[in-house]
XYZ file of C-alpha atoms in Angstrom:
736
model
C 415.381 -84.136 33.379
C 413.080 -86.448 35.071
C 409.346 -86.694 34.996
C 406.887 -87.372 37.831
C 403.304 -87.849 37.793
C 400.949 -86.909 40.651
C 397.249 -87.379 41.384
C 395.926 -84.058 42.496
C 392.760 -83.807 44.793
C 390.304 -80.817 45.882
C 390.168 -79.500 42.303
C 386.484 -77.990 41.801
C 387.074 -76.235 38.634
C 389.571 -75.472 35.848
C 390.871 -72.270 37.630
C 391.778 -74.730 40.564
C 394.175 -76.603 37.991
C 395.646 -73.274 37.029
C 396.433 -72.359 40.659
C 398.175 -75.553 41.244
C 400.110 -75.222 37.814
C 401.340 -71.874 38.885
C 402.117 -72.937 42.284
C 404.535 -75.826 40.807
C 406.124 -73.622 38.119
C 407.430 -71.343 40.804
C 409.862 -74.242 41.765
C 413.315 -74.004 40.344
C 413.778 -76.498 37.564
C 410.125 -77.478 37.372
C 407.555 -77.371 34.266
C 404.023 -78.577 35.316
C 401.061 -79.042 33.404
C 397.906 -79.971 35.547
C 394.964 -81.503 33.742
C 391.648 -80.925 35.352
C 389.773 -83.617 33.527
C 391.983 -86.414 34.492
C 393.186 -84.639 38.101
C 396.750 -85.463 37.184
C 399.952 -83.263 37.126
C 402.842 -84.303 34.940
C 406.039 -82.726 36.096
C 409.311 -82.265 34.457
C 412.004 -81.760 37.051
C 415.385 -80.360 35.612
C 417.090 -79.755 39.126
C 417.197 -81.729 42.460
C 413.579 -80.871 43.502
C 412.187 -84.104 45.184
C 408.609 -85.685 45.009
C 408.054 -84.415 48.665
C 408.766 -81.077 47.819
C 406.411 -81.252 44.873
C 403.618 -82.660 47.129
C 404.356 -80.021 49.717
C 403.983 -77.177 47.167
C 400.482 -78.658 46.113
C 399.294 -78.636 49.563
C 400.640 -75.227 50.125
C 397.992 -74.247 47.536
C 395.117 -75.808 49.555
C 394.931 -78.979 47.374
C 396.196 -82.757 47.887
C 398.799 -84.515 46.141
C 399.947 -88.177 46.061
C 402.098 -90.411 43.759
C 399.565 -92.426 41.371
C 398.848 -95.947 42.960
C 396.475 -98.473 41.423
C 393.650 -98.785 44.081
C 390.652 -99.698 41.970
C 388.578 -101.091 45.206
C 389.194 -97.892 47.041
C 388.487 -95.578 44.172
C 385.310 -97.541 43.761
C 384.483 -97.009 47.518
C 385.085 -93.264 47.204
C 383.564 -92.540 43.976
C 383.162 -88.852 43.829
C 380.155 -89.268 41.121
C 378.039 -91.325 43.383
C 378.474 -88.778 46.265
C 377.429 -85.894 44.275
C 374.634 -87.825 42.951
C 373.599 -88.620 46.502
C 373.909 -84.918 47.484
C 372.036 -83.976 44.327
C 368.888 -86.318 45.111
C 368.766 -85.129 48.809
C 369.040 -81.497 47.671
C 366.326 -81.816 44.949
C 363.984 -83.926 47.229
C 364.139 -81.152 49.739
C 364.166 -78.255 47.668
C 361.287 -78.528 45.483
C 358.799 -78.248 48.402
C 360.579 -75.029 49.403
C 360.486 -73.590 45.912
C 356.731 -74.636 45.507
C 355.544 -73.136 48.728
C 357.386 -69.759 48.120
C 356.216 -69.453 44.600
C 352.438 -70.293 45.250
C 351.033 -68.042 48.138
C 347.596 -70.145 47.969
C 349.501 -73.289 49.285
C 351.169 -71.214 52.091
C 349.726 -72.548 55.232
C 350.386 -71.344 58.846
C 353.843 -71.751 59.864
C 354.686 -73.012 56.201
C 357.909 -70.762 56.729
C 359.305 -72.873 59.505
C 358.636 -76.125 57.391
C 360.813 -74.437 54.620
C 363.631 -73.680 57.076
C 363.630 -77.207 58.151
C 363.906 -78.365 54.911
C 366.262 -75.845 53.460
C 368.873 -75.945 56.352
C 370.014 -79.527 55.284
C 370.375 -78.539 51.664
C 372.366 -75.344 52.351
C 374.620 -76.674 55.148
C 374.579 -80.318 54.134
C 374.215 -81.008 50.678
C 376.001 -77.670 49.885
C 378.965 -78.410 52.364
C 381.536 -78.711 49.554
C 380.846 -75.228 48.070
C 381.496 -73.753 51.886
C 384.579 -75.987 52.356
C 385.889 -75.016 49.157
C 385.254 -71.329 49.758
C 387.002 -71.496 53.009
C 390.092 -73.174 51.617
C 390.135 -70.624 48.768
C 389.864 -67.760 51.427
C 392.718 -69.277 53.667
C 394.821 -68.903 50.375
C 393.768 -65.545 49.542
C 391.757 -66.504 46.214
C 388.028 -66.678 45.302
C 386.138 -68.643 42.647
C 382.630 -69.419 41.901
C 382.617 -71.406 44.970
C 383.037 -68.475 47.159
C 380.142 -66.630 45.434
C 377.784 -69.674 46.004
C 378.756 -70.237 49.514
C 378.455 -66.314 50.449
C 375.256 -66.055 48.283
C 373.490 -69.425 49.658
C 374.594 -68.663 53.389
C 373.515 -65.078 53.347
C 370.195 -65.898 52.055
C 369.830 -68.590 54.652
C 371.322 -66.139 57.293
C 368.981 -63.550 56.561
C 365.951 -65.727 56.606
C 366.985 -67.201 59.934
C 367.122 -63.448 61.242
C 363.719 -62.626 59.826
C 362.159 -65.744 61.267
C 363.396 -65.474 64.776
C 364.044 -61.630 65.236
C 362.056 -60.027 62.483
C 358.223 -60.599 61.595
C 358.570 -63.398 59.043
C 357.860 -65.976 61.690
C 354.563 -64.946 62.851
C 351.773 -67.248 62.376
C 349.655 -66.531 59.195
C 352.715 -64.910 57.432
C 352.354 -65.091 53.505
C 355.120 -64.459 50.957
C 353.723 -63.032 47.986
C 355.314 -63.711 44.770
C 355.568 -60.144 43.044
C 357.984 -58.152 41.121
C 357.849 -54.845 42.917
C 360.557 -52.493 43.509
C 360.668 -50.979 46.855
C 362.903 -49.859 49.722
C 361.498 -52.109 52.369
C 363.476 -53.163 55.495
C 363.008 -56.566 54.542
C 362.704 -57.921 58.081
C 359.455 -59.810 57.122
C 361.139 -61.632 53.916
C 362.711 -64.979 53.648
C 364.901 -66.282 50.808
C 365.000 -69.948 51.748
C 363.974 -70.837 48.256
C 366.823 -69.083 46.756
C 369.337 -70.782 49.127
C 368.045 -74.176 48.514
C 367.638 -73.642 44.824
C 370.956 -72.323 43.947
C 372.431 -75.237 45.789
C 370.465 -77.741 44.209
C 370.938 -76.071 40.540
C 374.663 -75.911 41.117
C 374.973 -79.552 42.477
C 373.396 -80.597 39.231
C 376.021 -78.729 37.174
C 378.750 -80.585 39.274
C 377.316 -83.729 38.839
C 377.128 -83.903 35.055
C 380.461 -82.458 34.888
C 382.047 -85.254 37.447
C 380.139 -87.953 35.503
C 381.893 -87.192 32.162
C 385.403 -86.525 34.079
C 384.987 -90.199 35.471
C 385.437 -91.720 32.142
C 388.742 -90.290 31.421
C 390.881 -93.168 32.559
C 388.385 -95.791 31.125
C 390.543 -95.822 27.969
C 393.563 -97.351 29.643
C 391.517 -99.883 31.629
C 389.861 -101.198 28.808
C 393.026 -101.349 26.787
C 394.747 -103.412 29.209
C 391.855 -105.799 29.444
C 392.442 -106.820 25.866
C 395.123 -109.132 26.686
C 394.941 -112.875 27.350
C 394.138 -113.798 31.150
C 395.363 -117.112 30.917
C 397.848 -119.083 28.728
C 399.066 -122.878 28.071
C 402.681 -122.961 29.063
C 404.858 -125.634 27.802
C 406.978 -126.933 30.749
C 408.996 -130.055 30.321
C 406.835 -131.130 27.281
C 403.454 -130.721 29.455
C 401.038 -128.220 28.822
C 399.889 -126.130 31.963
C 397.315 -123.196 32.144
C 398.820 -120.344 34.076
C 397.820 -116.829 34.415
C 399.334 -114.779 31.380
C 400.952 -112.449 34.110
C 403.151 -115.118 35.343
C 404.726 -115.698 31.750
C 408.512 -114.992 31.559
C 410.798 -114.351 28.725
C 411.935 -117.411 27.019
C 408.684 -119.426 28.026
C 407.044 -121.427 25.278
C 403.346 -121.209 25.100
C 400.693 -122.954 23.066
C 397.994 -120.758 21.026
C 395.209 -122.624 19.716
C 392.946 -121.416 16.750
C 390.803 -118.458 17.945
C 392.677 -117.900 21.109
C 394.610 -114.497 21.681
C 398.392 -114.622 21.858
C 399.435 -114.077 25.407
C 402.451 -111.829 24.987
C 404.916 -110.606 22.335
C 407.129 -113.656 20.790
C 408.558 -115.668 18.048
C 406.688 -118.668 16.415
C 408.876 -121.706 17.001
C 406.509 -124.397 15.529
C 403.168 -124.335 13.311
C 401.624 -122.053 10.843
C 398.698 -119.631 10.874
C 397.119 -116.484 9.983
C 397.243 -113.710 12.618
C 394.595 -111.068 12.912
C 396.583 -108.227 13.892
C 393.947 -105.559 12.975
C 393.326 -104.201 16.617
C 397.129 -103.088 16.570
C 397.913 -102.573 12.767
C 394.488 -101.531 11.222
C 395.671 -104.311 8.599
C 392.087 -105.672 7.412
C 393.676 -109.229 5.939
C 395.251 -111.410 8.683
C 398.941 -112.008 8.189
C 400.478 -115.468 7.471
C 402.885 -116.666 10.114
C 405.201 -119.538 10.520
C 408.302 -120.635 12.584
C 410.562 -117.796 12.954
C 407.958 -115.051 12.448
C 407.401 -112.414 15.296
C 403.820 -112.066 16.911
C 402.450 -109.523 19.044
C 400.215 -110.188 22.466
C 396.597 -109.481 22.252
C 396.468 -110.410 18.563
C 394.093 -113.299 17.666
C 395.059 -116.803 15.965
C 392.835 -117.225 13.066
C 393.446 -120.868 12.478
C 396.098 -123.426 13.169
C 398.060 -124.390 16.262
C 401.072 -122.321 17.241
C 403.985 -122.530 19.583
C 405.592 -119.347 20.553
C 408.649 -118.335 22.509
C 408.027 -115.298 24.820
C 410.145 -112.268 23.852
C 408.620 -109.377 25.726
C 406.370 -109.397 28.744
C 404.551 -106.688 30.947
C 405.376 -103.254 30.408
C 407.729 -104.203 27.473
C 404.884 -105.510 25.078
C 403.264 -103.568 22.107
C 399.887 -103.284 23.926
C 401.651 -101.861 26.996
C 403.363 -99.571 24.822
C 400.069 -98.608 23.056
C 398.468 -97.926 26.496
C 401.488 -95.595 27.381
C 400.705 -93.853 24.166
C 397.088 -93.237 25.271
C 398.236 -92.065 28.722
C 400.713 -89.686 27.221
C 397.941 -88.177 25.074
C 395.441 -87.973 27.806
C 398.148 -86.052 29.926
C 399.058 -83.792 27.257
C 395.305 -82.555 26.424
C 394.605 -79.536 27.970
C 391.034 -79.366 29.651
C 388.759 -76.943 27.824
C 387.916 -74.255 30.371
C 384.308 -73.058 30.807
C 383.457 -69.435 30.348
C 382.263 -69.281 34.024
C 385.742 -70.419 35.294
C 387.478 -68.186 33.260
C 385.733 -64.944 34.348
C 385.348 -65.908 37.988
C 388.668 -64.371 39.003
C 387.408 -61.074 38.077
C 383.746 -61.565 38.436
C 383.766 -62.822 41.963
C 385.776 -60.033 43.658
C 383.921 -57.434 41.966
C 380.635 -59.037 43.238
C 381.926 -59.268 46.891
C 383.397 -55.756 46.800
C 379.997 -54.284 45.469
C 377.906 -56.192 48.093
C 380.434 -54.585 50.898
C 380.329 -51.095 49.403
C 376.441 -51.454 49.029
C 376.328 -52.512 52.922
C 378.581 -49.614 53.669
C 376.802 -46.890 51.568
C 373.436 -47.727 53.023
C 374.741 -47.634 56.680
C 376.533 -44.411 56.077
C 373.528 -42.723 54.519
C 371.464 -43.631 57.488
C 369.193 -46.216 55.380
C 369.095 -48.467 58.439
C 370.670 -51.809 59.150
C 367.779 -53.832 57.771
C 367.423 -51.971 54.417
C 371.440 -52.011 54.151
C 371.643 -55.834 54.568
C 368.871 -56.491 52.241
C 370.596 -54.438 49.428
C 373.880 -56.128 50.099
C 372.255 -59.429 50.025
C 370.382 -58.662 46.886
C 373.776 -57.951 45.344
C 374.903 -61.263 46.185
C 371.805 -63.345 45.121
C 371.359 -61.587 41.888
C 375.020 -62.449 41.312
C 375.039 -65.907 42.417
C 375.363 -67.865 39.387
C 372.283 -70.049 39.521
C 371.734 -69.658 35.526
C 375.328 -70.084 35.169
C 375.096 -73.645 36.856
C 372.295 -74.419 34.594
C 373.766 -73.018 31.427
C 376.028 -75.978 30.595
C 374.176 -79.128 32.198
C 370.891 -78.448 30.629
C 371.940 -77.745 27.219
C 374.262 -80.907 27.602
C 371.374 -83.163 28.790
C 369.016 -82.146 26.170
C 371.771 -82.245 23.476
C 373.168 -85.575 24.576
C 369.820 -86.943 25.039
C 368.983 -86.354 21.411
C 372.247 -87.414 20.122
C 371.390 -90.887 22.038
C 368.196 -91.093 20.147
C 370.280 -90.639 16.981
C 372.851 -93.048 17.765
C 375.590 -90.182 18.937
C 377.124 -90.164 22.449
C 378.714 -86.844 23.470
C 380.925 -87.494 26.667
C 381.098 -84.147 28.096
C 381.210 -80.317 27.963
C 384.750 -80.401 27.242
C 384.171 -82.107 24.117
C 382.127 -79.426 22.565
C 384.287 -76.419 22.116
C 386.722 -77.999 19.633
C 383.950 -79.208 17.380
C 383.245 -75.618 16.112
C 387.101 -75.035 15.394
C 387.861 -78.392 13.478
C 388.987 -78.115 10.071
C 390.467 -81.429 9.513
C 389.147 -85.150 9.745
C 391.490 -88.107 9.704
C 389.411 -91.269 9.109
C 390.783 -94.943 9.785
C 389.874 -97.113 7.127
C 389.243 -100.559 8.324
C 385.649 -100.804 10.149
C 385.285 -96.930 9.644
C 385.208 -96.308 6.107
C 385.185 -99.808 5.471
C 382.936 -102.587 6.908
C 386.345 -104.256 8.431
C 385.515 -107.540 7.499
C 386.646 -109.535 4.388
C 383.735 -110.011 1.847
C 383.478 -111.598 -1.608
C 383.400 -108.575 -4.293
C 383.932 -110.291 -7.690
C 383.975 -113.497 -9.530
C 385.983 -113.445 -12.789
C 385.452 -116.707 -14.855
C 387.505 -118.277 -17.594
C 385.954 -118.415 -21.190
C 383.063 -120.758 -21.033
C 382.721 -121.590 -17.503
C 379.810 -120.513 -15.191
C 380.190 -117.814 -12.388
C 377.468 -119.759 -10.396
C 379.413 -123.188 -10.835
C 382.685 -121.687 -10.211
C 381.371 -119.917 -6.943
C 379.632 -123.186 -5.647
C 382.512 -125.503 -6.004
C 385.071 -122.957 -4.490
C 382.712 -122.051 -1.743
C 382.190 -125.676 -0.694
C 385.922 -126.130 -0.541
C 386.636 -122.983 1.269
C 383.806 -123.941 3.820
C 385.898 -126.393 5.265
C 388.621 -123.815 6.049
C 388.796 -121.346 9.073
C 390.979 -118.810 7.231
C 389.064 -115.313 7.144
C 389.445 -115.303 3.058
C 387.963 -118.573 2.696
C 385.219 -117.677 5.011
C 384.567 -114.654 2.851
C 384.307 -117.128 -0.139
C 382.119 -119.422 1.535
C 379.639 -116.894 3.082
C 379.508 -115.307 -0.323
C 378.645 -118.403 -2.288
C 376.007 -119.384 0.400
C 374.470 -115.915 0.557
C 374.111 -116.094 -3.385
C 373.485 -119.925 -3.924
C 372.105 -121.395 -0.758
C 373.452 -124.430 0.561
C 376.784 -125.923 -0.541
C 377.764 -129.706 -1.584
C 380.141 -131.393 1.016
C 383.820 -131.672 0.498
C 385.887 -134.930 0.574
C 389.786 -135.052 1.410
C 390.031 -131.688 2.386
C 393.756 -130.391 2.878
C 395.081 -127.018 3.934
C 398.424 -126.257 2.061
C 400.111 -123.733 4.403
C 400.655 -120.529 2.958
C 399.477 -121.454 -0.431
C 395.603 -122.512 -0.241
C 393.437 -125.457 0.015
C 392.575 -128.523 -2.029
C 389.861 -131.274 -1.782
C 387.195 -133.067 -3.773
C 383.809 -131.615 -4.498
C 381.038 -133.564 -6.462
C 383.904 -135.911 -7.663
C 386.105 -133.047 -8.959
C 389.424 -132.636 -7.517
C 389.620 -128.775 -6.711
C 392.331 -126.234 -6.092
C 391.919 -122.822 -4.412
C 394.690 -120.301 -3.591
C 397.859 -118.769 -4.933
C 398.646 -119.361 -8.490
C 401.962 -121.212 -7.086
C 399.584 -123.564 -5.971
C 398.097 -124.269 -9.012
C 401.485 -124.229 -10.786
C 402.734 -127.060 -8.386
C 399.766 -129.016 -10.223
C 400.895 -128.068 -13.642
C 397.995 -125.883 -13.864
C 398.696 -122.587 -16.035
C 396.142 -119.631 -15.637
C 394.821 -118.068 -18.927
C 395.922 -114.610 -19.823
C 392.361 -113.177 -18.857
C 392.446 -114.696 -15.308
C 396.086 -113.308 -14.985
C 394.901 -110.006 -16.053
C 392.092 -110.221 -13.401
C 394.515 -111.257 -10.640
C 396.881 -108.192 -11.381
C 393.929 -105.847 -11.337
C 392.802 -107.029 -8.192
C 396.082 -106.852 -6.248
C 396.855 -103.738 -7.984
C 393.574 -102.234 -6.183
C 394.860 -103.916 -2.853
C 392.456 -106.746 -2.890
C 393.204 -110.435 -2.607
C 392.780 -112.759 -5.606
C 392.020 -116.560 -5.171
C 392.435 -118.701 -8.353
C 390.220 -121.630 -8.527
C 391.039 -124.758 -10.608
C 389.551 -128.336 -11.372
C 390.230 -131.170 -13.564
C 393.515 -129.935 -14.431
C 392.409 -126.376 -15.632
C 391.994 -122.964 -14.103
C 388.330 -122.107 -14.008
C 388.191 -118.673 -12.372
C 389.574 -116.110 -9.924
C 387.623 -114.826 -6.769
C 388.215 -111.370 -5.511
C 388.001 -110.787 -1.812
C 388.218 -107.275 -0.054
C 387.479 -105.202 2.691
C 384.297 -103.704 1.258
C 383.730 -99.879 1.565
C 380.624 -99.190 3.583
C 377.663 -98.062 1.021
C 377.098 -94.601 2.971
C 380.723 -93.759 3.120
C 380.944 -91.868 -0.137
C 377.977 -89.678 0.846
C 379.240 -89.239 4.464
C 382.473 -87.722 3.297
C 380.874 -85.601 0.926
C 378.725 -84.185 3.919
C 381.878 -83.927 5.879
C 383.268 -81.918 3.264
C 380.224 -79.529 3.450
C 380.950 -78.942 7.182
C 384.251 -77.341 6.193
C 386.352 -80.225 6.908
C 389.265 -81.675 5.053
C 389.324 -85.502 4.926
C 392.300 -87.687 5.320
C 392.385 -91.347 5.062
C 394.807 -92.901 7.820
C 395.240 -96.561 7.900
C 398.018 -99.483 8.674
C 396.996 -100.969 5.600
C 398.976 -101.206 2.506
C 399.254 -98.205 -0.029
C 397.688 -99.809 -2.919
C 394.370 -100.964 -0.744
C 394.171 -97.488 0.799
C 394.418 -95.555 -2.411
C 391.640 -97.890 -3.933
C 389.376 -97.214 -0.846
C 390.066 -93.419 -1.186
C 389.374 -93.248 -4.768
C 386.013 -95.007 -4.315
C 384.773 -92.548 -1.571
C 386.310 -89.138 -2.663
C 389.268 -88.785 -0.473
C 392.458 -86.914 -1.791
C 394.801 -87.271 0.863
C 396.047 -90.773 2.137
C 398.592 -91.876 4.807
C 399.050 -95.559 4.622
C 401.089 -98.385 6.124
C 401.358 -96.438 9.472
C 401.962 -98.178 13.054
C 399.829 -96.859 15.918
C 402.741 -94.624 17.228
C 402.894 -93.139 13.926
C 399.003 -92.342 13.825
C 399.649 -90.376 16.729
C 402.644 -88.401 15.146
C 400.429 -87.824 12.025
C 397.658 -86.287 14.248
C 400.621 -84.323 16.006
C 402.003 -82.981 12.885
C 398.683 -82.018 11.515
C 398.197 -79.854 14.832
C 401.618 -78.415 14.817
C 400.541 -77.138 11.148
C 397.908 -75.284 12.824
C 394.992 -77.753 11.898
C 392.610 -78.499 14.449
C 391.924 -82.357 13.902
C 388.994 -84.546 14.304
C 389.966 -88.362 14.394
C 387.271 -91.168 13.440
C 388.418 -94.676 13.996
C 387.104 -97.886 15.818
C 389.993 -100.118 16.747
C 392.501 -100.373 19.254
C 395.236 -99.116 17.028
C 393.361 -95.958 16.862
C 392.997 -95.248 20.696
C 395.926 -93.092 21.120
C 395.441 -90.988 18.031
C 391.719 -90.463 19.049
C 392.768 -89.050 22.494
C 395.643 -86.962 20.833
C 393.113 -85.587 18.397
C 391.330 -82.296 19.086
C 387.962 -84.448 18.609
C 387.931 -88.228 18.764
C 385.201 -89.964 17.228
C 384.584 -93.677 17.720
C 382.624 -95.886 15.672
C 380.377 -97.940 18.176
C 380.852 -101.194 16.241
C 384.454 -100.932 17.107
C 386.656 -101.952 20.181
C 385.713 -100.737 23.632
C 389.131 -99.134 24.081
C 388.450 -97.029 20.973
C 385.182 -95.836 22.298
C 386.560 -95.279 25.857
C 389.454 -93.144 24.254
C 386.989 -91.003 22.236
C 385.054 -87.841 22.656
C 382.011 -88.878 20.578
C 380.858 -92.309 19.940
C 378.830 -93.058 17.019
C 376.544 -96.040 17.993
C 375.344 -96.679 14.595
C 378.601 -97.520 13.165
C 377.607 -95.422 10.007
C 380.120 -92.807 9.045
C 377.018 -90.427 8.536
C 376.866 -90.181 12.143
C 380.059 -88.436 12.297
C 378.747 -85.461 10.330
C 375.468 -85.607 12.582
C 377.681 -85.924 15.606
C 379.519 -82.526 14.638
C 376.586 -80.761 13.657
C 375.011 -81.890 17.216
C 378.029 -80.822 18.842
C 378.477 -77.431 17.343
C 374.722 -76.695 17.957
C 374.877 -77.734 21.416
C 378.043 -75.722 22.007
C 376.312 -72.594 20.575
C 373.280 -73.119 23.224
C 375.722 -73.305 25.908
C 377.346 -70.109 24.942
C 374.122 -68.362 24.347
C 372.942 -69.414 27.721
C 376.168 -68.213 29.453
C 375.770 -64.839 27.711
C 372.430 -64.480 28.618
C 373.077 -65.563 32.228
C 375.639 -63.024 32.823
C 373.596 -60.512 31.192
C 370.786 -60.852 33.620
C 373.267 -60.733 36.573
C 375.379 -57.765 35.269
C 372.149 -55.656 34.293
C 370.498 -56.313 37.575
C 373.547 -55.596 39.960
C 373.303 -51.900 39.639
C 369.762 -51.921 40.584
C 370.449 -54.229 43.532
C 372.978 -51.910 44.732
C 370.703 -48.870 44.403
C 368.236 -50.582 46.700
C 365.919 -50.806 43.952
C 365.887 -54.703 43.689
C 364.797 -56.210 47.128
C 366.113 -59.748 47.504
C 362.893 -61.103 46.773
C 362.776 -59.557 43.300
C 366.368 -60.652 42.991
C 365.318 -64.217 43.395
C 362.424 -63.758 40.898
C 364.878 -62.467 38.452
C 367.371 -65.047 38.841
C 364.545 -67.918 38.606
C 363.246 -66.196 35.319
C 366.924 -66.277 34.222
C 367.061 -70.135 35.104
C 363.639 -70.839 33.174
C 365.029 -69.042 30.010
C 368.257 -70.906 30.187
C 366.253 -74.179 30.178
C 363.793 -73.300 27.589
C 366.649 -72.352 25.272
C 368.277 -75.663 25.978
C 365.033 -77.493 25.270
C 365.068 -76.181 21.577
C 367.866 -78.943 21.016
C 365.213 -81.495 21.176
C 364.265 -80.270 17.931
C 367.712 -81.389 16.199
C 367.273 -83.543 13.043
C 369.897 -85.689 11.154
C 370.269 -85.006 7.922
C 368.344 -87.331 5.323
């Protein structure tokens, strides 16, 4: 069994992806999944079918296929979103005068109809060319989609208008075009429908533009993930440091990592000791102490101290590259939510075309005259042409996302919304999501007779000379409570144990109990209990001593955000079951879960395990939302039915998610789900009424009781209704 990935081109709707998938699956030994959002096909081949045969099968269905190739410059030059935007702008600029002139008889000057033709023709034939091209491609392969209906409707309206202008009476000087809702069996030779042709094209282009803009971001998570790695590295060659591109590192090379630098690739420490911040890969809130012989991962950050590392894995073998592969697999395995309009197009479009032809034949057969017959047939196509359908999704999405942005919620596209209604489980990353993600001083415990302020002042001054994250938490806590700190003399870092120095003439120790024991300082029972209690809750305790006696214990932890408990209660109120999922240790995770009211905890998991947990929950029938902020959450965010990224987190998590919470407040997660559900309800309501207008009016058009002008008016009214319904989303309010 081999796996082949192909880039698929030419797909315009979800039904196109279904056709490509069906064509590929007809080949012997082939199982294919085509993702419309990412425009990729992942194909498992069990037989001897080659890549050339797979590409040929896709092309025989009317689409293009190629083996993926990294071509960022070529892709930027042929940006489909920019092309669509340009077409939309051109179409809107030319269409507005046509629609206004048609709807306001008082502004219809002599020969206005010829100006309308001059403006509308480039819209229908130029800006709308992709619709006609797709319709022709589908026709050659015996298929019909919404593109077919759009093309036939707009070309019919334009064609009839040209006929009426050149061979009818519509081209006469002084001709006016009354906008009235009348039912008549008129011949139609004096009527033009240029506003219908131009308006439909513009509205549908707007829908395609908003869809394409959200699709463009599908691969951004991978690009952002790979950008995390170090770009340059100081490699040791013959004892001399040289700066080279990180991509040139080879297995076995020795390289130097200074404080604050990213580790260039996976390796083993050969010299030095430090603390390494691995939170982006593992979710651990506390940096891990490393020394000679310890493994380190690429893209993690050296907090303090100089390290010399021997590279053991480079390129595609590193943990970061494997994480990127997880995100890619999750993206390719995530089915695109198909729009209602695309799902019904296979039935709706052939019926409408058949009805239009039958109407034409009926009127010709009963002696109604060619003009009346053609008018009735065009009315059928125009009333069925999905103008309101084209507006249903983008207008609701535009208003909903605009309101969301005001509230600090970014919704990435219509494909996000459907899962929000069905979500029943919310998986929460701990570090940076439920907690602040930074070490904070949370408690000062003193020995009997000691002053809290004095212990904190002296310990803070000592730790202020250190670069370690725990030391920074103590120093920052002391400074925020007491102000300026005294100077330290004779500072020394005792690797793996703590720090020592002289403050205000007192010899201070701060660190592990073992450091104090080395100076024959014994912790009294009260401080031993305080340290055990802190460590039992997953926190870090720092013992402080001076002048030969233990004076206190400082407790440092990744503090819970003050809004987290209330936010989790609100998520429960939306019918969601919260689960805490973290790479941190069990004790820390349980402590945080108790504080915020979460019952189920899954701790000490690696990035791959997070994806497996989400998959397991999905296999149990649960619809899973994932909330996270780190690189380690990116693959799980993509695998989840709904991914929510904290905007205060990494770009990778944000790109991999479906919803971004800019405020960095977990309360925004509940607001985001409420807003997404409300937006989805609005879209479904819009689609229902848009279909309702079309279906109800089709019999009238076929009976000749609805001339094309009235059909255009009904279609315009349906569009106004859809837009008005969408605008109600502006009244959405975040919960207090």
